[in-house]
Amino acid sequence: MLKLYNTLTRKKELFRPRKGKKVNLFVCGPTVYDYSHIGHARTYLNFDVIAKYLREKGYNVFYLQNITDIDDKIINRARERKISPQKLARDFEKEYLKDMKGLKIDSVTKYARATEHIKEIISQVERLFKKGFAYQIEDGVYYDISKFKDYGKLSRRTVLQAEDALSRIDEGKEKRNKGDFCLWKISKPGEPKWKSNFVWGRPGWHIEDTAITEKYFGPQYDIHGGARDLIFPHHEAEIAQMEALSGKKPLVKYWIHSGFLTVKGQKMAKSLGNFITIRDFLRNNSPRLLRLLVIKTHYRSPLDYTDNLISQTKRELEKIDEFVGKVKNRVPVGGEGGRRERSSLRPSKFQTEFYKAMEDDLNTPKALAAIFDLINKGNILISQNKLSPTGAKDILAFLRKVDKVFNFIFWKKSKEEIPRALLNLVKQREKYRKEENWRKADEIRRKIKEIGYWVKDTKEGPKIKKV
Ligand SMILES: [Zn+2]
């Protein structure tokens, strides 16, 4: 029974979707004005794992993500670059999707651009006017938070506390309440604008989410996710908009927020010079490493990115790779050929541990611990030559199931990822071959096979292949 921590109730709750096996999941997507950084990668990786896990459990997940392609930041950056906001947004949307693909974040069912849902956004603002929640002043249409008595229920702030230096609150001198947020901005000359019955302008940030989710999911749905800095005011505003519009609550049954990523204890910031884009990371490291690095921390815990963490994670990845190689080696091609059973190692115990951890609010570090436990026990058996082909097959089947969710174990490796130890062995073997020391060369071929690779000698030199 899956339990999820719900920010709305501050409790772990049994997960029960609104309608049978159908799960409607919405996660705040990027504002496409720059390259995404590893903090974004963490958030989207966490929700990728959540979506994949729910699908593995047999849920029919509709994973919807918005793309904020109209926003102050986009307009300002486009002006700096002397290109249109639309061109800038399209370019960085492409880069974002490229990054997601590179990290195998492939669980999103639909990406929805804000600018392609203007009709729905305008309709929401109009309805908020009619219901008395919206008012227009000099620079736009605002939401009157004093009219919505549940305002603050997600972030547990009161209306009076609805301001601080960190939160992105819209300015506007004539606002009725300090915490009122913008629904529709009146465009300044030269800015993109759309026609509405009230005034020409462009959408505020919060309204695009509810307009998009209302279109695809209706007024209520199962899970809303995002990084925890979006709780206030962004997600609070979404509740205020949609619950005021529909009169139905809750807008979202489970609010799930992922933890922050810091770099060496500090918040990532361009001014601090510790800003790491996904592109930067992938220049020196494999995408598999980032997946493992994120998965080994619980999605709600803070993650501090350090050199130490990277080297530790690299060692763990190598350990997993070597183990998988050795286990594959134990499975003979074309069945087991009636060999005598030699081991009692069955992955079922580890499997139970794995799922127990995952069911407990997706405790991925604990789930990984079960896998490392299996690896340690398995390695002992292998070193004693006691792992049977059936045992090996069962282990691989289990790891493949795990990988449907974690998605980093069975990737085809790029050249850089071939362990250094292996490259050294291949070099040594070449030396013996040149010396025509076939006995030594064969011995090394066996060692290479032990760690899961085949060497094939070709005219162009030795070729390495995964077993
Ligand atoms: Zn959002």
CSV table of C-alpha atoms and ligand atoms in Angstrom, one decimal:
chain,number,residue,atom,x,y,z
A,1,MET,CA,0.0,0.0,0.0
A,2,LEU,CA,1.6,3.2,-1.2
A,3,LYS,CA,1.8,6.0,1.2
A,4,LEU,CA,2.7,9.6,0.0
A,5,TYR,CA,3.5,12.6,2.0
A,6,ASN,CA,0.9,15.3,1.3
A,7,THR,CA,2.0,18.9,1.8
A,8,LEU,CA,-1.6,19.9,2.3
A,9,THR,CA,-2.1,17.7,5.4
A,10,ARG,CA,1.5,17.5,6.4
A,11,LYS,CA,1.0,13.7,6.7
A,12,LYS,CA,1.9,10.5,5.0
A,13,GLU,CA,-1.4,9.3,3.5
A,14,LEU,CA,-2.5,6.2,1.8
A,15,PHE,CA,-2.5,6.8,-1.9
A,16,ARG,CA,-6.0,6.4,-3.4
A,17,PRO,CA,-6.6,8.1,-6.7
A,18,ARG,CA,-9.9,9.8,-7.3
A,19,LYS,CA,-11.1,7.4,-9.9
A,20,GLY,CA,-9.9,3.7,-9.8
A,21,LYS,CA,-6.6,3.2,-11.5
A,22,LYS,CA,-6.5,6.6,-13.3
A,23,VAL,CA,-4.0,9.1,-12.0
A,24,ASN,CA,-3.9,12.7,-13.2
A,25,LEU,CA,-0.5,14.2,-12.4
A,26,PHE,CA,0.6,17.7,-13.0
A,27,VAL,CA,4.1,19.1,-12.4
A,28,CYS,CA,5.1,22.7,-12.9
A,29,GLY,CA,7.3,22.9,-15.9
A,30,PRO,CA,10.2,25.3,-16.8
A,31,THR,CA,10.1,29.0,-17.6
A,32,VAL,CA,12.1,28.7,-20.8
A,33,TYR,CA,14.5,31.6,-20.8
A,34,ASP,CA,17.8,29.9,-20.1
A,35,TYR,CA,19.4,26.4,-19.8
A,36,SER,CA,18.0,24.2,-17.1
A,37,HIS,CA,20.3,23.6,-14.1
A,38,ILE,CA,20.8,20.5,-12.0
A,39,GLY,CA,18.3,21.7,-9.4
A,40,HIS,CA,15.6,21.5,-12.1
A,41,ALA,CA,17.0,18.1,-13.1
A,42,ARG,CA,16.5,16.9,-9.6
A,43,THR,CA,12.9,18.0,-9.5
A,44,TYR,CA,12.1,16.4,-12.9
A,45,LEU,CA,14.0,13.2,-12.1
A,46,ASN,CA,12.1,12.8,-8.9
A,47,PHE,CA,8.8,13.1,-10.6
A,48,ASP,CA,10.0,10.8,-13.4
A,49,VAL,CA,10.6,8.2,-10.8
A,50,ILE,CA,7.2,8.8,-9.2
A,51,ALA,CA,5.4,8.5,-12.5
A,52,LYS,CA,7.3,5.4,-13.5
A,53,TYR,CA,6.7,3.8,-10.1
A,54,LEU,CA,2.9,4.5,-10.3
A,55,ARG,CA,2.9,3.0,-13.8
A,56,GLU,CA,4.8,-0.1,-12.6
A,57,LYS,CA,2.1,-0.5,-10.0
A,58,GLY,CA,-0.5,-0.6,-12.8
A,59,TYR,CA,-1.9,2.9,-12.6
A,60,ASN,CA,-2.8,4.7,-15.8
A,61,VAL,CA,-0.9,7.9,-15.3
A,62,PHE,CA,-1.6,11.0,-17.4
A,63,TYR,CA,1.5,13.1,-16.6
A,64,LEU,CA,0.9,16.7,-17.7
A,65,GLN,CA,3.6,19.4,-17.6
A,66,ASN,CA,3.2,23.1,-18.6
A,67,ILE,CA,5.9,25.1,-20.4
A,68,THR,CA,5.9,28.8,-19.3
A,69,ASP,CA,6.7,30.4,-22.6
A,70,ILE,CA,5.5,33.9,-21.7
A,71,ASP,CA,6.9,35.7,-18.7
A,72,ASP,CA,8.8,38.8,-17.6
A,73,LYS,CA,12.1,36.9,-17.5
A,74,ILE,CA,11.6,35.7,-21.1
A,75,ILE,CA,10.7,39.2,-22.3
A,76,ASN,CA,13.7,40.8,-20.6
A,77,ARG,CA,16.2,38.2,-21.8
A,78,ALA,CA,14.8,38.4,-25.4
A,79,ARG,CA,15.3,42.2,-25.3
A,80,GLU,CA,18.9,41.7,-24.2
A,81,ARG,CA,19.5,39.4,-27.1
A,82,LYS,CA,17.5,41.5,-29.5
A,83,ILE,CA,15.3,38.6,-30.5
A,84,SER,CA,11.6,38.0,-30.1
A,85,PRO,CA,10.3,36.5,-26.8
A,86,GLN,CA,8.7,33.8,-28.9
A,87,LYS,CA,12.0,32.8,-30.6
A,88,LEU,CA,13.8,32.8,-27.2
A,89,ALA,CA,11.2,30.7,-25.6
A,90,ARG,CA,11.1,28.2,-28.5
A,91,ASP,CA,14.9,27.9,-28.5
A,92,PHE,CA,15.1,27.2,-24.8
A,93,GLU,CA,12.2,24.8,-24.8
A,94,LYS,CA,14.1,22.8,-27.4
A,95,GLU,CA,17.2,22.8,-25.1
A,96,TYR,CA,15.0,21.8,-22.1
A,97,LEU,CA,13.5,18.8,-24.0
A,98,LYS,CA,17.0,17.8,-25.2
A,99,ASP,CA,18.2,17.8,-21.6
A,100,MET,CA,15.2,15.7,-20.5
A,101,LYS,CA,15.8,13.2,-23.3
A,102,GLY,CA,19.4,13.0,-22.3
A,103,LEU,CA,18.4,12.1,-18.7
A,104,LYS,CA,15.8,9.6,-19.9
A,105,ILE,CA,13.0,11.6,-18.3
A,106,ASP,CA,10.5,10.3,-20.7
A,107,SER,CA,7.4,9.8,-18.6
A,108,VAL,CA,5.6,13.1,-19.4
A,109,THR,CA,2.4,12.4,-21.4
A,110,LYS,CA,1.8,16.0,-22.6
A,111,TYR,CA,3.7,19.2,-22.5
A,112,ALA,CA,1.4,22.2,-22.7
A,113,ARG,CA,2.6,25.7,-23.6
A,114,ALA,CA,1.0,28.6,-21.8
A,115,THR,CA,0.7,30.6,-25.1
A,116,GLU,CA,-1.4,27.8,-26.6
A,117,HIS,CA,-3.9,28.0,-23.8
A,118,ILE,CA,-4.7,31.8,-23.9
A,119,LYS,CA,-8.4,31.1,-24.6
A,120,GLU,CA,-8.7,28.9,-21.4
A,121,ILE,CA,-6.7,31.5,-19.4
A,122,ILE,CA,-9.0,34.4,-20.4
A,123,SER,CA,-12.0,32.3,-19.6
A,124,GLN,CA,-10.7,31.7,-16.1
A,125,VAL,CA,-10.0,35.4,-15.5
A,126,GLU,CA,-13.5,36.3,-16.9
A,127,ARG,CA,-15.1,33.8,-14.5
A,128,LEU,CA,-13.1,35.1,-11.6
A,129,PHE,CA,-14.3,38.7,-12.4
A,130,LYS,CA,-17.9,37.4,-12.5
A,131,LYS,CA,-17.6,35.7,-9.1
A,132,GLY,CA,-16.0,38.8,-7.6
A,133,PHE,CA,-12.5,37.5,-7.0
A,134,ALA,CA,-10.8,39.6,-9.7
A,135,TYR,CA,-10.3,43.4,-10.0
A,136,GLN,CA,-8.5,45.6,-12.5
A,137,ILE,CA,-6.0,48.3,-11.7
A,138,GLU,CA,-3.4,50.3,-13.6
A,139,ASP,CA,-1.1,47.5,-14.6
A,140,GLY,CA,-3.4,44.5,-14.7
A,141,VAL,CA,-6.0,42.2,-13.3
A,142,TYR,CA,-5.4,41.0,-9.7
A,143,TYR,CA,-6.9,38.3,-7.4
A,144,ASP,CA,-8.3,39.6,-4.2
A,145,ILE,CA,-7.0,37.1,-1.6
A,146,SER,CA,-9.2,38.5,1.1
A,147,LYS,CA,-12.2,37.1,-0.7
A,148,PHE,CA,-10.9,33.5,-0.5
A,149,LYS,CA,-11.1,32.4,3.1
A,150,ASP,CA,-8.9,29.3,2.6
A,151,TYR,CA,-6.0,31.4,1.4
A,152,GLY,CA,-2.8,30.0,3.1
A,153,LYS,CA,-4.0,26.5,3.7
A,154,LEU,CA,-1.2,24.8,1.7
A,155,SER,CA,1.7,27.0,2.9
A,156,ARG,CA,0.1,27.5,6.3
A,157,ARG,CA,0.5,31.2,6.1
A,158,THR,CA,-2.1,33.8,6.9
A,159,VAL,CA,-3.1,36.6,4.6
A,160,LEU,CA,-1.0,39.1,6.7
A,161,GLN,CA,2.1,37.0,6.4
A,162,ALA,CA,1.7,36.7,2.6
A,163,GLU,CA,4.9,38.6,1.9
A,164,ASP,CA,8.5,38.0,2.2
A,165,ALA,CA,11.7,38.8,0.3
A,166,LEU,CA,12.0,35.3,-1.3
A,167,SER,CA,8.6,34.7,-2.8
A,168,ARG,CA,7.7,35.9,-6.2
A,169,ILE,CA,4.9,38.3,-5.5
A,170,ASP,CA,3.6,40.6,-8.1
A,171,GLU,CA,4.0,44.3,-7.5
A,172,GLY,CA,1.2,46.8,-8.2
A,173,LYS,CA,0.8,50.0,-6.3
A,174,GLU,CA,-3.0,50.0,-6.2
A,175,LYS,CA,-3.4,46.5,-5.0
A,176,ARG,CA,-6.1,45.9,-2.4
A,177,ASN,CA,-4.0,43.5,-0.3
A,178,LYS,CA,-0.3,43.2,-0.3
A,179,GLY,CA,-0.5,39.5,-1.1
A,180,ASP,CA,-2.8,39.9,-4.1
A,181,PHE,CA,-1.3,38.3,-7.2
A,182,CYS,CA,-1.6,39.1,-10.9
A,183,LEU,CA,-4.0,37.1,-13.1
A,184,TRP,CA,-3.5,39.2,-16.3
A,185,LYS,CA,-0.8,41.8,-17.0
A,186,ILE,CA,-1.4,44.7,-19.2
A,187,SER,CA,1.4,44.5,-21.8
A,188,LYS,CA,3.8,47.4,-22.1
A,189,PRO,CA,4.5,48.7,-25.6
A,190,GLY,CA,6.4,46.2,-27.6
A,191,GLU,CA,5.5,43.3,-25.4
A,192,PRO,CA,3.5,40.3,-26.6
A,193,LYS,CA,-0.2,40.8,-26.0
A,194,TRP,CA,-3.5,39.0,-26.5
A,195,LYS,CA,-7.0,40.4,-26.9
A,196,SER,CA,-9.6,39.8,-24.1
A,197,ASN,CA,-12.9,41.2,-23.2
A,198,PHE,CA,-11.4,43.1,-20.3
A,199,VAL,CA,-8.0,44.4,-21.6
A,200,TRP,CA,-5.2,43.6,-24.0
A,201,GLY,CA,-2.5,41.8,-22.1
A,202,ARG,CA,-0.7,38.6,-21.2
A,203,PRO,CA,-1.2,35.9,-18.6
A,204,GLY,CA,0.1,36.0,-15.1
A,205,TRP,CA,2.2,33.1,-13.9
A,206,HIS,CA,-0.3,31.2,-11.7
A,207,ILE,CA,-3.3,31.2,-14.0
A,208,GLU,CA,-1.7,29.2,-16.7
A,209,ASP,CA,-1.4,26.1,-14.5
A,210,THR,CA,-5.1,26.1,-13.5
A,211,ALA,CA,-6.3,26.9,-17.0
A,212,ILE,CA,-4.2,24.0,-18.4
A,213,THR,CA,-5.2,21.5,-15.7
A,214,GLU,CA,-8.9,22.4,-15.9
A,215,LYS,CA,-8.7,21.8,-19.7
A,216,TYR,CA,-7.2,18.3,-19.4
A,217,PHE,CA,-8.2,17.1,-15.9
A,218,GLY,CA,-11.2,19.1,-14.9
A,219,PRO,CA,-11.6,21.1,-11.7
A,220,GLN,CA,-10.1,18.4,-9.4
A,221,TYR,CA,-7.3,15.9,-9.9
A,222,ASP,CA,-4.9,13.5,-8.1
A,223,ILE,CA,-1.4,14.8,-7.8
A,224,HIS,CA,0.3,18.2,-8.2
A,225,GLY,CA,4.1,18.3,-7.9
A,226,GLY,CA,6.9,20.7,-8.0
A,227,ALA,CA,9.9,22.0,-6.1
A,228,ARG,CA,9.1,23.1,-2.6
A,229,ASP,CA,9.9,26.8,-3.3
A,230,LEU,CA,6.7,26.8,-5.4
A,231,ILE,CA,4.4,26.2,-2.4
A,232,PHE,CA,4.1,29.9,-1.8
A,233,PRO,CA,2.8,31.9,-3.5
A,234,HIS,CA,2.5,29.8,-6.7
A,235,HIS,CA,0.6,26.7,-5.6
A,236,GLU,CA,-1.4,28.6,-3.0
A,237,ALA,CA,-2.5,30.9,-5.8
A,238,GLU,CA,-3.6,27.9,-7.9
A,239,ILE,CA,-5.8,26.7,-5.1
A,240,ALA,CA,-7.3,30.1,-4.7
A,241,GLN,CA,-8.0,30.4,-8.4
A,242,MET,CA,-9.5,27.0,-9.1
A,243,GLU,CA,-11.4,26.4,-5.9
A,244,ALA,CA,-13.0,29.8,-6.2
A,245,LEU,CA,-13.9,29.1,-9.8
A,246,SER,CA,-15.4,25.6,-9.3
A,247,GLY,CA,-16.5,25.8,-5.7
A,248,LYS,CA,-15.1,22.3,-5.4
A,249,LYS,CA,-12.3,21.3,-3.0
A,250,PRO,CA,-9.7,20.1,-2.9
A,251,LEU,CA,-8.3,21.2,-6.3
A,252,VAL,CA,-5.6,18.5,-5.8
A,253,LYS,CA,-5.8,15.4,-3.6
A,254,TYR,CA,-2.0,15.0,-3.0
A,255,TRP,CA,0.4,17.9,-3.1
A,256,ILE,CA,3.9,16.5,-3.5
A,257,HIS,CA,7.0,18.8,-3.2
A,258,SER,CA,10.6,17.8,-3.9
A,259,GLY,CA,13.5,19.1,-1.8
A,260,PHE,CA,16.1,21.7,-2.7
A,261,LEU,CA,19.5,21.1,-4.3
A,262,THR,CA,22.4,23.0,-2.9
A,263,VAL,CA,26.0,23.1,-4.1
A,264,LYS,CA,28.6,22.7,-1.4
A,265,GLY,CA,26.0,23.9,1.2
A,266,GLN,CA,25.0,27.0,-0.8
A,267,LYS,CA,22.0,27.9,-2.9
A,268,MET,CA,22.9,27.8,-6.6
A,269,ALA,CA,23.2,31.3,-8.0
A,270,LYS,CA,24.9,32.8,-11.0
A,271,SER,CA,26.4,35.5,-8.7
A,272,LEU,CA,28.1,32.9,-6.6
A,273,GLY,CA,29.6,31.2,-9.6
A,274,ASN,CA,28.2,27.8,-8.5
A,275,PHE,CA,25.6,27.6,-11.1
A,276,ILE,CA,25.7,24.2,-12.8
A,277,THR,CA,23.5,23.6,-15.9
A,278,ILE,CA,22.5,20.1,-16.9
A,279,ARG,CA,24.6,20.6,-20.0
A,280,ASP,CA,27.7,21.4,-17.8
A,281,PHE,CA,27.1,18.3,-15.8
A,282,LEU,CA,26.8,16.1,-18.8
A,283,ARG,CA,30.0,17.4,-20.3
A,284,ASN,CA,32.0,15.7,-17.6
A,285,ASN,CA,29.6,13.0,-16.4
A,286,SER,CA,27.2,10.4,-17.6
A,287,PRO,CA,23.4,11.0,-17.4
A,288,ARG,CA,23.2,7.7,-15.5
A,289,LEU,CA,25.3,9.2,-12.8
A,290,LEU,CA,22.9,12.1,-12.3
A,291,ARG,CA,19.9,9.7,-12.1
A,292,LEU,CA,21.7,7.6,-9.4
A,293,LEU,CA,22.8,10.7,-7.6
A,294,VAL,CA,19.3,12.0,-7.4
A,295,ILE,CA,17.7,8.6,-6.6
A,296,LYS,CA,20.0,8.0,-3.6
A,297,THR,CA,18.5,10.9,-1.8
A,298,HIS,CA,14.9,10.9,-0.7
A,299,TYR,CA,12.9,13.2,-2.9
A,300,ARG,CA,11.9,15.4,0.0
A,301,SER,CA,15.3,15.7,1.7
A,302,PRO,CA,17.8,18.4,0.8
A,303,LEU,CA,20.5,17.3,-1.6
A,304,ASP,CA,23.9,18.8,-1.2
A,305,TYR,CA,25.9,18.4,-4.4
A,306,THR,CA,29.7,18.0,-3.7
A,307,ASP,CA,32.7,16.5,-5.3
A,308,ASN,CA,32.7,13.9,-2.7
A,309,LEU,CA,29.1,12.9,-3.5
A,310,ILE,CA,30.0,12.6,-7.2
A,311,SER,CA,33.0,10.4,-6.6
A,312,GLN,CA,31.1,8.2,-4.2
A,313,THR,CA,28.2,7.8,-6.6
A,314,LYS,CA,30.7,7.0,-9.4
A,315,ARG,CA,32.1,4.1,-7.3
A,316,GLU,CA,28.6,2.9,-6.6
A,317,LEU,CA,27.7,2.9,-10.3
A,318,GLU,CA,30.8,1.0,-11.1
A,319,LYS,CA,30.0,-1.5,-8.4
A,320,ILE,CA,26.5,-2.0,-9.9
A,321,ASP,CA,27.9,-2.3,-13.4
A,322,GLU,CA,30.5,-4.9,-12.4
A,323,PHE,CA,27.9,-6.9,-10.6
A,324,VAL,CA,25.5,-6.9,-13.5
A,325,GLY,CA,28.3,-8.0,-15.8
A,326,LYS,CA,29.2,-10.9,-13.6
A,327,VAL,CA,25.7,-12.0,-13.1
A,328,LYS,CA,25.0,-11.9,-16.9
A,329,ASN,CA,28.0,-14.1,-17.2
A,330,ARG,CA,26.4,-16.8,-15.1
A,331,VAL,CA,23.4,-17.0,-17.3
A,332,PRO,CA,24.3,-19.5,-20.1
A,333,VAL,CA,23.0,-18.7,-23.6
A,334,GLY,CA,20.0,-20.9,-24.4
A,335,GLY,CA,18.8,-21.9,-21.0
A,336,GLU,CA,20.4,-23.6,-18.0
A,337,GLY,CA,21.2,-27.0,-19.6
A,338,GLY,CA,20.3,-29.0,-16.5
A,339,ARG,CA,23.1,-27.8,-14.4
A,340,ARG,CA,23.2,-28.6,-10.8
A,341,GLU,CA,21.8,-25.9,-8.5
A,342,ARG,CA,24.5,-24.3,-6.5
A,343,SER,CA,23.0,-21.4,-4.6
A,344,SER,CA,20.2,-20.5,-2.4
A,345,LEU,CA,20.4,-16.8,-3.2
A,346,ARG,CA,17.0,-15.6,-4.3
A,347,PRO,CA,16.2,-12.0,-4.9
A,348,SER,CA,12.7,-12.3,-3.3
A,349,LYS,CA,13.9,-11.1,0.1
A,350,PHE,CA,15.6,-8.1,-1.4
A,351,GLN,CA,12.6,-7.5,-3.6
A,352,THR,CA,10.4,-7.4,-0.6
A,353,GLU,CA,12.7,-4.9,1.1
A,354,PHE,CA,12.8,-2.8,-2.1
A,355,TYR,CA,9.1,-2.5,-2.5
A,356,LYS,CA,8.5,-2.0,1.2
A,357,ALA,CA,10.8,1.1,1.0
A,358,MET,CA,9.2,2.4,-2.2
A,359,GLU,CA,5.7,2.0,-0.7
A,360,ASP,CA,6.8,4.2,2.2
A,361,ASP,CA,6.6,7.6,0.5
A,362,LEU,CA,9.1,6.4,-2.2
A,363,ASN,CA,12.0,5.9,0.1
A,364,THR,CA,14.5,5.4,-2.8
A,365,PRO,CA,17.7,5.5,-0.6
A,366,LYS,CA,16.3,2.6,1.4
A,367,ALA,CA,15.3,0.8,-1.8
A,368,LEU,CA,18.8,1.2,-3.1
A,369,ALA,CA,20.2,-0.1,0.1
A,370,ALA,CA,18.3,-3.4,-0.6
A,371,ILE,CA,19.9,-3.5,-4.0
A,372,PHE,CA,23.4,-3.0,-2.6
A,373,ASP,CA,22.6,-5.7,0.0
A,374,LEU,CA,21.8,-8.1,-2.8
A,375,ILE,CA,25.0,-7.1,-4.6
A,376,ASN,CA,27.2,-7.7,-1.6
A,377,LYS,CA,25.6,-11.2,-0.9
A,378,GLY,CA,25.7,-12.0,-4.6
A,379,ASN,CA,29.4,-11.0,-5.0
A,380,ILE,CA,30.3,-13.4,-2.1
A,381,LEU,CA,28.5,-16.3,-3.9
A,382,ILE,CA,30.1,-15.4,-7.2
A,383,SER,CA,33.6,-15.3,-5.7
A,384,GLN,CA,32.9,-18.8,-4.2
A,385,ASN,CA,31.5,-19.9,-7.6
A,386,LYS,CA,28.2,-20.7,-6.0
A,387,LEU,CA,25.8,-18.6,-7.9
A,388,SER,CA,23.6,-20.8,-10.0
A,389,PRO,CA,22.3,-19.9,-13.5
A,390,THR,CA,18.7,-19.8,-12.1
A,391,GLY,CA,19.8,-17.5,-9.3
A,392,ALA,CA,21.5,-15.3,-11.8
A,393,LYS,CA,18.5,-15.2,-14.0
A,394,ASP,CA,16.2,-14.2,-11.1
A,395,ILE,CA,18.6,-11.4,-10.1
A,396,LEU,CA,18.6,-10.0,-13.6
A,397,ALA,CA,14.8,-10.2,-13.8
A,398,PHE,CA,14.5,-8.3,-10.5
A,399,LEU,CA,17.0,-5.6,-11.6
A,400,ARG,CA,15.2,-5.1,-14.8
A,401,LYS,CA,12.0,-4.5,-12.9
A,402,VAL,CA,13.8,-2.0,-10.7
A,403,ASP,CA,15.2,-0.3,-13.8
A,404,LYS,CA,11.7,0.3,-15.2
A,405,VAL,CA,11.5,2.8,-12.4
A,406,PHE,CA,15.1,3.9,-11.7
A,407,ASN,CA,16.2,3.7,-15.3
A,408,PHE,CA,19.9,3.8,-15.0
A,409,ILE,CA,21.1,0.3,-14.7
A,410,PHE,CA,20.8,-1.2,-18.2
A,411,TRP,CA,21.9,1.7,-20.4
A,412,LYS,CA,24.1,1.0,-23.3
A,413,LYS,CA,27.4,2.5,-22.1
A,414,SER,CA,29.3,5.2,-23.8
A,415,LYS,CA,33.0,4.7,-24.3
A,416,GLU,CA,33.9,7.0,-21.4
A,417,GLU,CA,32.0,4.8,-19.1
A,418,ILE,CA,33.9,1.6,-19.8
A,419,PRO,CA,35.8,1.1,-16.5
A,420,ARG,CA,39.4,2.0,-16.5
A,421,ALA,CA,40.3,-1.4,-15.0
A,422,LEU,CA,38.9,-3.0,-18.2
A,423,LEU,CA,40.8,-0.7,-20.5
A,424,ASN,CA,44.0,-1.6,-18.6
A,425,LEU,CA,43.2,-5.3,-19.0
A,426,VAL,CA,42.7,-4.9,-22.7
A,427,LYS,CA,46.0,-3.1,-23.1
A,428,GLN,CA,47.8,-5.8,-21.1
A,429,ARG,CA,46.3,-8.5,-23.3
A,430,GLU,CA,47.4,-6.7,-26.4
A,431,LYS,CA,50.9,-6.6,-25.1
A,432,TYR,CA,50.9,-10.4,-24.5
A,433,ARG,CA,49.4,-11.1,-27.9
A,434,LYS,CA,52.2,-9.1,-29.6
A,435,GLU,CA,54.6,-11.2,-27.6
A,436,GLU,CA,52.7,-14.3,-28.7
A,437,ASN,CA,52.1,-15.2,-25.1
A,438,TRP,CA,48.8,-16.9,-25.8
A,439,ARG,CA,48.4,-18.4,-22.3
A,440,LYS,CA,48.7,-15.1,-20.6
A,441,ALA,CA,46.4,-13.4,-23.2
A,442,ASP,CA,43.7,-16.0,-22.6
A,443,GLU,CA,44.0,-15.6,-18.9
A,444,ILE,CA,43.3,-11.9,-19.3
A,445,ARG,CA,40.4,-12.6,-21.7
A,446,ARG,CA,38.9,-14.7,-18.9
A,447,LYS,CA,39.3,-11.8,-16.4
A,448,ILE,CA,37.7,-9.4,-18.8
A,449,LYS,CA,34.8,-11.8,-19.1
A,450,GLU,CA,34.5,-11.9,-15.3
A,451,ILE,CA,33.6,-8.2,-15.3
A,452,GLY,CA,31.1,-8.7,-18.0
A,453,TYR,CA,32.8,-7.9,-21.3
A,454,TRP,CA,33.9,-9.8,-24.5
A,455,VAL,CA,37.0,-8.9,-26.4
A,456,LYS,CA,36.9,-9.5,-30.1
A,457,ASP,CA,40.1,-9.2,-32.1
A,458,THR,CA,39.6,-7.4,-35.4
A,459,LYS,CA,41.9,-6.0,-38.0
A,460,GLU,CA,41.5,-2.6,-36.5
A,461,GLY,CA,42.4,-3.9,-33.1
A,462,PRO,CA,40.5,-5.3,-30.1
A,463,LYS,CA,36.8,-4.5,-29.9
A,464,ILE,CA,35.0,-4.6,-26.5
A,465,LYS,CA,31.4,-5.7,-26.2
A,466,LYS,CA,29.2,-6.1,-23.2
A,467,VAL,CA,28.3,-9.7,-22.4
B,1,ZN,ZN,3.4,26.0,-12.0
